Amino acid sequence: MHWEVIADNFDFLMKGLVTTFKLAFLSIIGSLVLGTLLGITRYLRIPFFSLAAAAYIEFVRSIPLILFIFFIHFGFLPYILGAQSSFFASSCLTLVIFTSAYVAEIIRGGLDSIEKEHIDAAVSLGLSKLQRLRYIILPIAVQRMMPAIVSQFIALIKDTSLASTIGLIELTRSGEIIYERTYHEFEVLVFIAFVYFLVCFSLSRLSRLLEARHYIVSDSREALC
Amino acid sequence: MYEIDFNVIVNALPQLIKGIKTTLFISLISSVVAFLIGFVIAFLRTMGTASLRAASTIYVEVIRNTPLLIQLYFVYKALPGFGPHLNPVTCGIIALSAYTGAYISEVFRSGINSVNSEQYQAARGLGLNKLETFNLVIFPQAIRVVIPPLASQFINLVKNSSLVSVIAVTDLFYIIYKGAVDDFRFFEFFVVGAFLYMALTGFIAATANTIEKFISTIQEKEVRI
């Protein structure tokens, strides 16, 4: 065992981790925005747009991410649109396109899960469509969507490792660079897996904690009534 | 201007068929193994002794919180340092089975938890042992609930199987990308690749629907008797 290889290259690996974080963060923001737009479009059943959103979502969800990332970076951007882009920009664009389709389905599911009685009550109170969405539907739906959204973001963080296949030097690729030089594959891979595990596992625990707190709040509210 | 020419696809057809065969082979074997792993882990997590429960929980959490790419690299590059050299296809099957097995076990577990605990107590009260209770009472009831999420895991498996191309397996994605690069025909190969993956995943979804209907009709008949 040669664990000193981790200590020797710790700074390099952490630089990779920072790139992974940056990529994940920007992709989360982007896919949340695009996914929400798509999800609400599908929920509202606007004639043409809903169908287009549904087609987009189904298309993206049935294709592997690696196909997207390679063809967007090496095919579409340089040869069809004529725009060279950095590894980082291509990876980010791909992850946004990919994850937004999944987020959109979660958002739509959350919005659709609202019981009809809530909406009827809101209508009878004279709330407009937008007010219903803002004050009645979204607060409940967001709470229901949170666990699924967080697990989607955990999947996204794991998916950022695919950016290494086109050459972005994030955590996985920086590890590869180290073991291609030192041949200590086992130590490096275990360490990288451990770092991913720490990030993803703590995120999932955090989401469970938030979930539990929500339940406590809603329980006490019901007790007060 | 980019001129679309689908003749390149016709020329690449023999290669594409080979790629589809490899992808199907890997996906089929992995899905069987993953199903078995999922079954065993779900059994251990719900009915095993404390230490077995802890071990299977650790397995599931570690697998689910680290990227599949790292696991693939681990099997392909780090394990040979300890044991026999496996060929890339075997490595791919091992990693995909381990990865999907963890997810499938979670699907099973939620299905098992959806069965009332009275069923378990009644079965044990009738003198069935734990394995019999699981096989004869709990599992048949859980399987119906479990089919849709199980199908989506198999769909994910087919899509994830494209990752084996990074460890030098000539699967469908590899063939598509190689064709695109060799002929400089990114658009055509992307369209064909997307279509093929959509066909594969669509086939699984349709099969799952049929099986779900089939099982529910059988179980209804049994209830009537």
XYZ file of C-alpha atoms in Angstrom:
450
model
C 0.000 0.000 0.000
C 1.292 3.405 -0.954
C -1.042 5.878 0.664
C 1.623 8.573 0.570
C 0.641 9.062 -3.077
C -2.526 10.748 -1.799
C -0.640 13.013 0.564
C 1.910 13.905 -2.130
C -0.780 14.907 -4.610
C -3.359 16.202 -2.179
C -3.362 19.768 -3.499
C -3.786 18.581 -7.073
C -6.709 16.348 -6.100
C -8.349 19.162 -4.148
C -8.015 21.435 -7.159
C -9.908 18.779 -9.083
C -12.518 18.636 -6.347
C -13.001 22.403 -6.589
C -13.615 22.058 -10.333
C -16.105 19.272 -9.622
C -17.893 21.524 -7.132
C -17.977 24.462 -9.536
C -19.325 22.263 -12.323
C -21.908 20.672 -10.043
C -23.023 24.004 -8.601
C -23.485 25.748 -11.945
C -25.228 22.689 -13.408
C -27.564 22.474 -10.407
C -28.582 26.120 -10.821
C -29.011 25.759 -14.578
C -30.960 22.514 -14.452
C -33.165 23.820 -11.655
C -34.126 26.877 -13.726
C -34.634 25.009 -16.998
C -36.272 22.042 -15.286
C -38.733 24.254 -13.410
C -39.700 26.042 -16.623
C -40.215 22.737 -18.432
C -42.081 21.169 -15.513
C -44.466 24.111 -15.121
C -45.001 24.172 -18.893
C -46.040 20.545 -18.802
C -48.206 21.078 -15.724
C -50.095 24.031 -17.222
C -50.879 22.073 -20.442
C -50.234 25.006 -22.773
C -51.211 23.607 -26.217
C -48.004 23.499 -28.251
C -45.366 24.122 -25.592
C -46.400 21.279 -23.301
C -46.057 18.810 -26.128
C -42.630 20.195 -27.027
C -41.541 20.000 -23.383
C -42.799 16.418 -23.137
C -40.916 15.460 -26.305
C -37.729 17.070 -24.979
C -38.040 15.316 -21.624
C -38.725 11.895 -23.121
C -35.917 12.286 -25.642
C -33.320 13.282 -23.083
C -34.373 10.718 -20.509
C -33.982 7.772 -22.842
C -30.432 8.542 -23.958
C -27.210 7.902 -22.016
C -25.356 10.935 -20.700
C -22.067 9.882 -22.254
C -23.643 10.065 -25.728
C -24.680 13.644 -25.022
C -21.403 14.772 -23.552
C -19.277 13.404 -26.411
C -21.499 14.591 -29.215
C -22.084 18.027 -27.752
C -18.423 18.637 -27.065
C -16.800 17.008 -30.088
C -19.670 17.174 -32.574
C -22.396 19.749 -32.257
C -20.567 22.685 -30.782
C -17.478 22.707 -33.034
C -18.771 21.291 -36.338
C -22.463 22.046 -36.562
C -22.714 25.328 -34.689
C -19.099 26.277 -35.350
C -18.503 27.309 -31.754
C -15.451 25.968 -29.976
C -16.091 25.605 -26.284
C -14.025 24.716 -23.259
C -14.310 21.331 -21.561
C -15.955 23.041 -18.630
C -18.585 24.885 -20.671
C -19.485 21.774 -22.674
C -19.767 19.640 -19.547
C -21.902 22.225 -17.827
C -24.190 22.626 -20.846
C -24.586 18.866 -21.158
C -25.346 18.349 -17.488
C -27.928 21.148 -17.570
C -29.629 19.677 -20.639
C -29.549 16.202 -19.149
C -30.585 16.878 -15.558
C -33.244 19.460 -16.418
C -35.326 16.731 -18.050
C -35.300 14.698 -14.831
C -35.949 17.771 -12.668
C -38.863 18.725 -14.928
C -40.525 15.361 -14.335
C -40.092 15.719 -10.566
C -41.561 19.236 -10.636
C -44.518 18.141 -12.727
C -45.088 15.152 -10.451
C -45.006 17.385 -7.392
C -47.452 19.872 -8.918
C -49.768 17.088 -10.062
C -49.711 15.536 -6.576
C -51.629 18.468 -5.092
C -55.105 17.263 -4.131
C -57.984 18.692 -6.086
C -59.622 19.871 -2.860
C -56.815 22.348 -2.197
C -57.278 23.903 -5.611
C -61.067 23.939 -5.326
C -60.794 25.682 -1.978
C -58.405 28.236 -3.459
C -60.740 28.851 -6.405
C -63.676 29.351 -4.092
C -61.631 31.894 -2.149
C -61.290 33.849 -5.389
C -57.566 33.362 -5.943
C -56.333 33.808 -9.504
C -54.411 31.075 -11.317
C -51.082 32.705 -10.497
C -52.024 33.301 -6.871
C -53.087 29.668 -6.550
C -49.710 28.578 -7.854
C -47.841 31.000 -5.606
C -49.704 30.591 -2.319
C -51.319 27.152 -2.400
C -49.757 24.771 -4.893
C -46.051 25.648 -4.786
C -45.539 25.636 -0.991
C -46.988 22.137 -0.679
C -45.465 20.832 -3.892
C -41.963 22.109 -3.116
C -41.991 20.300 0.198
C -43.030 17.065 -1.514
C -40.500 17.448 -4.318
C -37.483 18.174 -2.117
C -36.293 14.594 -1.457
C -36.484 13.665 -5.136
C -34.800 16.891 -6.211
C -31.941 16.383 -3.770
C -31.389 12.794 -4.902
C -31.357 14.078 -8.489
C -28.624 16.522 -7.522
C -26.680 13.730 -5.861
C -26.941 11.864 -9.155
C -25.713 15.021 -10.895
C -22.669 15.245 -8.638
C -21.869 11.638 -9.504
C -22.481 12.398 -13.181
C -19.880 15.184 -13.145
C -17.332 12.369 -13.129
C -18.274 11.791 -16.780
C -16.769 15.161 -17.654
C -13.431 13.408 -17.181
C -14.098 11.308 -20.287
C -13.922 14.374 -22.546
C -10.870 15.693 -20.721
C -12.009 18.132 -18.059
C -9.574 17.884 -15.149
C -12.018 17.464 -12.281
C -11.716 15.050 -9.375
C -11.874 11.830 -11.408
C -9.531 12.997 -14.151
C -6.989 14.399 -11.689
C -6.986 11.027 -9.963
C -6.470 9.324 -13.317
C -3.547 11.603 -14.080
C -1.947 10.637 -10.776
C -2.314 6.874 -11.136
C -1.290 6.906 -14.777
C 1.985 8.373 -13.531
C 2.454 6.389 -10.312
C 0.528 3.144 -11.012
C -1.122 3.242 -7.591
C -4.621 2.771 -8.985
C -6.078 1.175 -5.872
C -5.126 3.908 -3.417
C -6.122 6.779 -5.691
C -9.453 5.257 -6.702
C -10.356 4.402 -3.123
C -9.549 7.947 -2.062
C -11.590 9.500 -4.886
C -14.510 7.195 -4.174
C -14.263 8.213 -0.528
C -14.402 11.918 -1.416
C -17.462 11.419 -3.644
C -19.011 9.350 -0.900
C -18.479 12.061 1.709
C -20.074 14.706 -0.505
C -23.041 12.643 -1.679
C -23.743 10.878 1.596
C -23.717 14.060 3.665
C -26.034 15.688 1.117
C -28.470 12.789 1.370
C -28.375 12.885 5.189
C -28.972 16.637 5.078
C -32.012 16.160 2.901
C -33.373 13.509 5.258
C -32.848 15.891 8.169
C -34.752 18.668 6.389
C -37.508 16.217 5.529
C -37.851 15.126 9.159
C -38.033 18.715 10.322
C -40.814 19.417 7.830
C -42.819 16.553 9.204
C -42.373 17.794 12.761
C -43.537 21.268 11.779
C -46.614 20.002 9.968
C -47.433 17.636 12.825
C -47.399 20.393 15.415
C -49.511 22.575 13.159
C -52.157 19.910 12.918
C -52.075 19.408 16.679
C -52.707 23.115 17.229
C -55.779 23.017 15.005
C -23.578 24.317 -44.427
C -23.764 20.817 -43.042
C -25.116 18.308 -45.547
C -26.945 15.377 -44.048
C -26.012 12.028 -45.540
C -27.444 8.882 -44.038
C -25.489 6.577 -46.371
C -22.718 6.442 -43.755
C -25.148 4.704 -41.430
C -25.866 2.015 -44.016
C -22.148 1.396 -44.373
C -21.718 1.170 -40.620
C -24.670 -1.164 -40.187
C -22.687 -4.409 -39.541
C -20.646 -2.618 -36.884
C -23.756 -1.117 -35.311
C -25.400 -4.526 -35.074
C -22.290 -5.863 -33.361
C -22.424 -2.961 -30.920
C -26.091 -3.564 -30.166
C -25.297 -7.223 -29.515
C -22.540 -6.310 -27.039
C -24.752 -3.792 -25.245
C -27.607 -6.289 -25.068
C -25.293 -9.047 -23.838
C -23.822 -6.891 -21.072
C -27.212 -5.466 -20.096
C -28.948 -8.838 -20.011
C -26.362 -10.601 -17.876
C -25.975 -7.601 -15.582
C -29.725 -7.294 -15.127
C -30.026 -10.930 -14.055
C -27.097 -10.644 -11.632
C -28.297 -7.260 -10.378
C -31.752 -8.686 -9.780
C -30.272 -11.494 -7.675
C -28.025 -9.092 -5.754
C -30.971 -6.790 -5.155
C -33.112 -9.676 -3.950
C -30.493 -10.958 -1.512
C -29.597 -7.517 -0.166
C -33.246 -6.575 0.285
C -33.822 -9.825 2.161
C -30.795 -9.241 4.388
C -31.730 -5.621 5.074
C -35.279 -6.420 6.080
C -34.930 -9.808 7.779
C -31.245 -10.451 8.435
C -29.441 -10.350 11.753
C -28.085 -7.020 12.980
C -24.600 -7.505 11.564
C -25.892 -8.669 8.165
C -28.237 -5.695 8.101
C -25.368 -3.337 8.830
C -23.141 -4.928 6.181
C -25.800 -4.740 3.482
C -26.639 -1.153 4.433
C -22.980 -0.194 4.064
C -22.855 -1.910 0.673
C -25.915 -0.042 -0.581
C -24.796 3.346 0.715
C -21.257 3.031 -0.622
C -22.416 1.952 -4.065
C -25.160 4.543 -4.306
C -22.990 7.444 -3.222
C -20.031 6.896 -5.539
C -20.024 7.347 -9.325
C -20.377 4.273 -11.515
C -17.371 5.458 -13.505
C -15.142 5.168 -10.423
C -16.511 1.698 -9.716
C -15.788 0.653 -13.293
C -12.233 1.958 -13.077
C -11.867 0.248 -9.742
C -12.847 -3.164 -11.092
C -10.872 -2.698 -14.292
C -7.715 -1.032 -13.000
C -7.385 -1.590 -9.256
C -8.582 -5.175 -8.810
C -5.989 -6.777 -11.138
C -3.388 -5.781 -8.540
C -4.988 -8.289 -6.162
C -6.235 -11.098 -8.326
C -6.706 -12.428 -11.824
C -6.904 -10.148 -14.830
C -10.456 -10.021 -16.082
C -11.426 -9.052 -19.588
C -13.145 -5.662 -20.009
C -16.593 -7.140 -20.677
C -16.489 -9.104 -17.415
C -15.328 -6.008 -15.547
C -18.204 -4.054 -17.031
C -20.694 -6.722 -16.031
C -19.331 -6.876 -12.458
C -19.465 -3.117 -11.967
C -22.879 -2.692 -13.592
C -24.354 -5.587 -11.591
C -22.988 -4.291 -8.301
C -24.205 -0.764 -9.060
C -27.679 -1.658 -10.294
C -28.043 -4.350 -7.607
C -27.793 -1.716 -4.881
C -30.517 0.370 -6.520
C -32.717 -2.653 -7.122
C -32.384 -3.678 -3.480
C -33.750 -0.275 -2.506
C -36.669 -0.769 -4.886
C -37.378 -4.171 -3.354
C -37.035 -2.819 0.152
C -39.621 -0.115 -0.430
C -41.878 -2.749 -2.003
C -41.435 -5.012 1.028
C -42.133 -2.137 3.394
C -45.373 -1.500 1.517
C -46.654 -4.931 2.603
C -48.482 -4.787 5.938
C -46.539 -6.122 8.914
C -49.605 -8.211 9.879
C -48.878 -10.376 6.842
C -45.425 -11.084 8.211
C -46.698 -11.859 11.690
C -49.441 -14.137 10.360
C -46.983 -16.061 8.187
C -44.564 -16.502 11.070
C -47.458 -17.488 13.300
C -48.380 -20.236 10.821
C -44.902 -21.684 11.288
C -43.170 -20.494 8.115
C -39.523 -19.674 8.567
C -38.060 -16.301 7.558
C -37.057 -17.346 4.048
C -40.415 -19.012 3.378
C -42.239 -15.967 4.702
C -40.195 -13.783 2.384
C -40.565 -16.007 -0.673
C -44.180 -17.101 -0.302
C -45.897 -14.206 1.440
C -44.027 -10.927 1.320
C -42.307 -11.051 -2.071
C -45.363 -11.999 -4.208
C -47.215 -9.031 -2.772
C -44.271 -6.690 -3.120
C -43.471 -7.622 -6.721
C -46.588 -5.934 -8.110
C -45.741 -2.565 -6.561
C -42.142 -2.994 -7.559
C -42.432 -3.537 -11.309
C -42.550 0.096 -12.536
C -39.515 1.273 -10.494
C -37.749 -1.992 -11.332
C -38.275 -1.309 -15.024
C -36.797 2.149 -14.660
C -33.742 0.593 -12.999
C -33.320 -1.734 -15.968
C -33.681 1.243 -18.304
C -30.967 3.004 -16.312
C -28.866 -0.133 -16.593
C -29.051 -0.124 -20.383
C -28.131 3.548 -20.461
C -25.351 3.076 -17.905
C -23.962 0.162 -19.892
C -22.691 2.779 -22.362
C -20.042 3.656 -19.764
C -18.197 0.390 -20.403
C -16.864 2.027 -23.560
C -14.376 3.904 -21.358
C -12.751 0.599 -20.404
C -12.334 -0.404 -24.052
C -15.461 -2.462 -24.643
C -16.835 -1.988 -28.161
C -20.434 -1.499 -27.127
C -23.134 0.459 -28.958
C -21.953 3.861 -27.783
C -18.355 3.107 -28.724
C -19.379 2.074 -32.253
C -21.574 5.142 -32.667
C -18.902 7.524 -31.500
C -16.181 5.837 -33.519
C -18.365 5.982 -36.634
C -19.035 9.659 -36.026
C -15.361 10.486 -35.625
C -14.143 8.311 -38.517
C -16.620 9.670 -41.049
C -16.975 13.111 -39.493
C -20.723 12.552 -39.430
C -21.746 13.648 -35.952
C -25.357 14.536 -36.655
C -26.297 11.302 -38.426
C -24.645 9.041 -35.885
C -26.115 10.975 -32.982
C -29.609 10.651 -34.422
C -29.152 6.927 -35.017
C -27.599 6.382 -31.591
C -30.371 8.299 -29.877
C -32.941 6.312 -31.829
C -31.350 2.959 -30.939
C -31.123 3.756 -27.243
C -34.703 5.036 -27.287
C -35.787 1.798 -28.942
C -33.996 -0.308 -26.314
C -35.376 1.641 -23.361
C -38.824 1.856 -24.938
C -38.829 -1.903 -25.374
C -38.079 -2.400 -21.658
C -40.827 0.029 -20.669
C -43.355 -1.748 -22.898
C -42.319 -5.174 -21.577
C -42.671 -3.972 -17.992
C -46.179 -2.739 -18.740
C -47.142 -6.114 -20.175
C -45.658 -8.019 -17.229
C -47.404 -5.749 -14.760
C -50.767 -6.405 -16.403
C -50.016 -10.131 -16.632
C -49.123 -10.428 -12.943
C -52.131 -8.452 -11.778
C -54.517 -10.625 -13.847
C -52.923 -13.823 -12.467
C -53.104 -12.575 -8.903
C -56.715 -11.487 -9.344
C -57.594 -14.986 -10.583
C -55.898 -16.536 -7.563
C -57.857 -14.292 -5.255
C -61.132 -15.332 -6.912
C -60.337 -19.024 -6.426
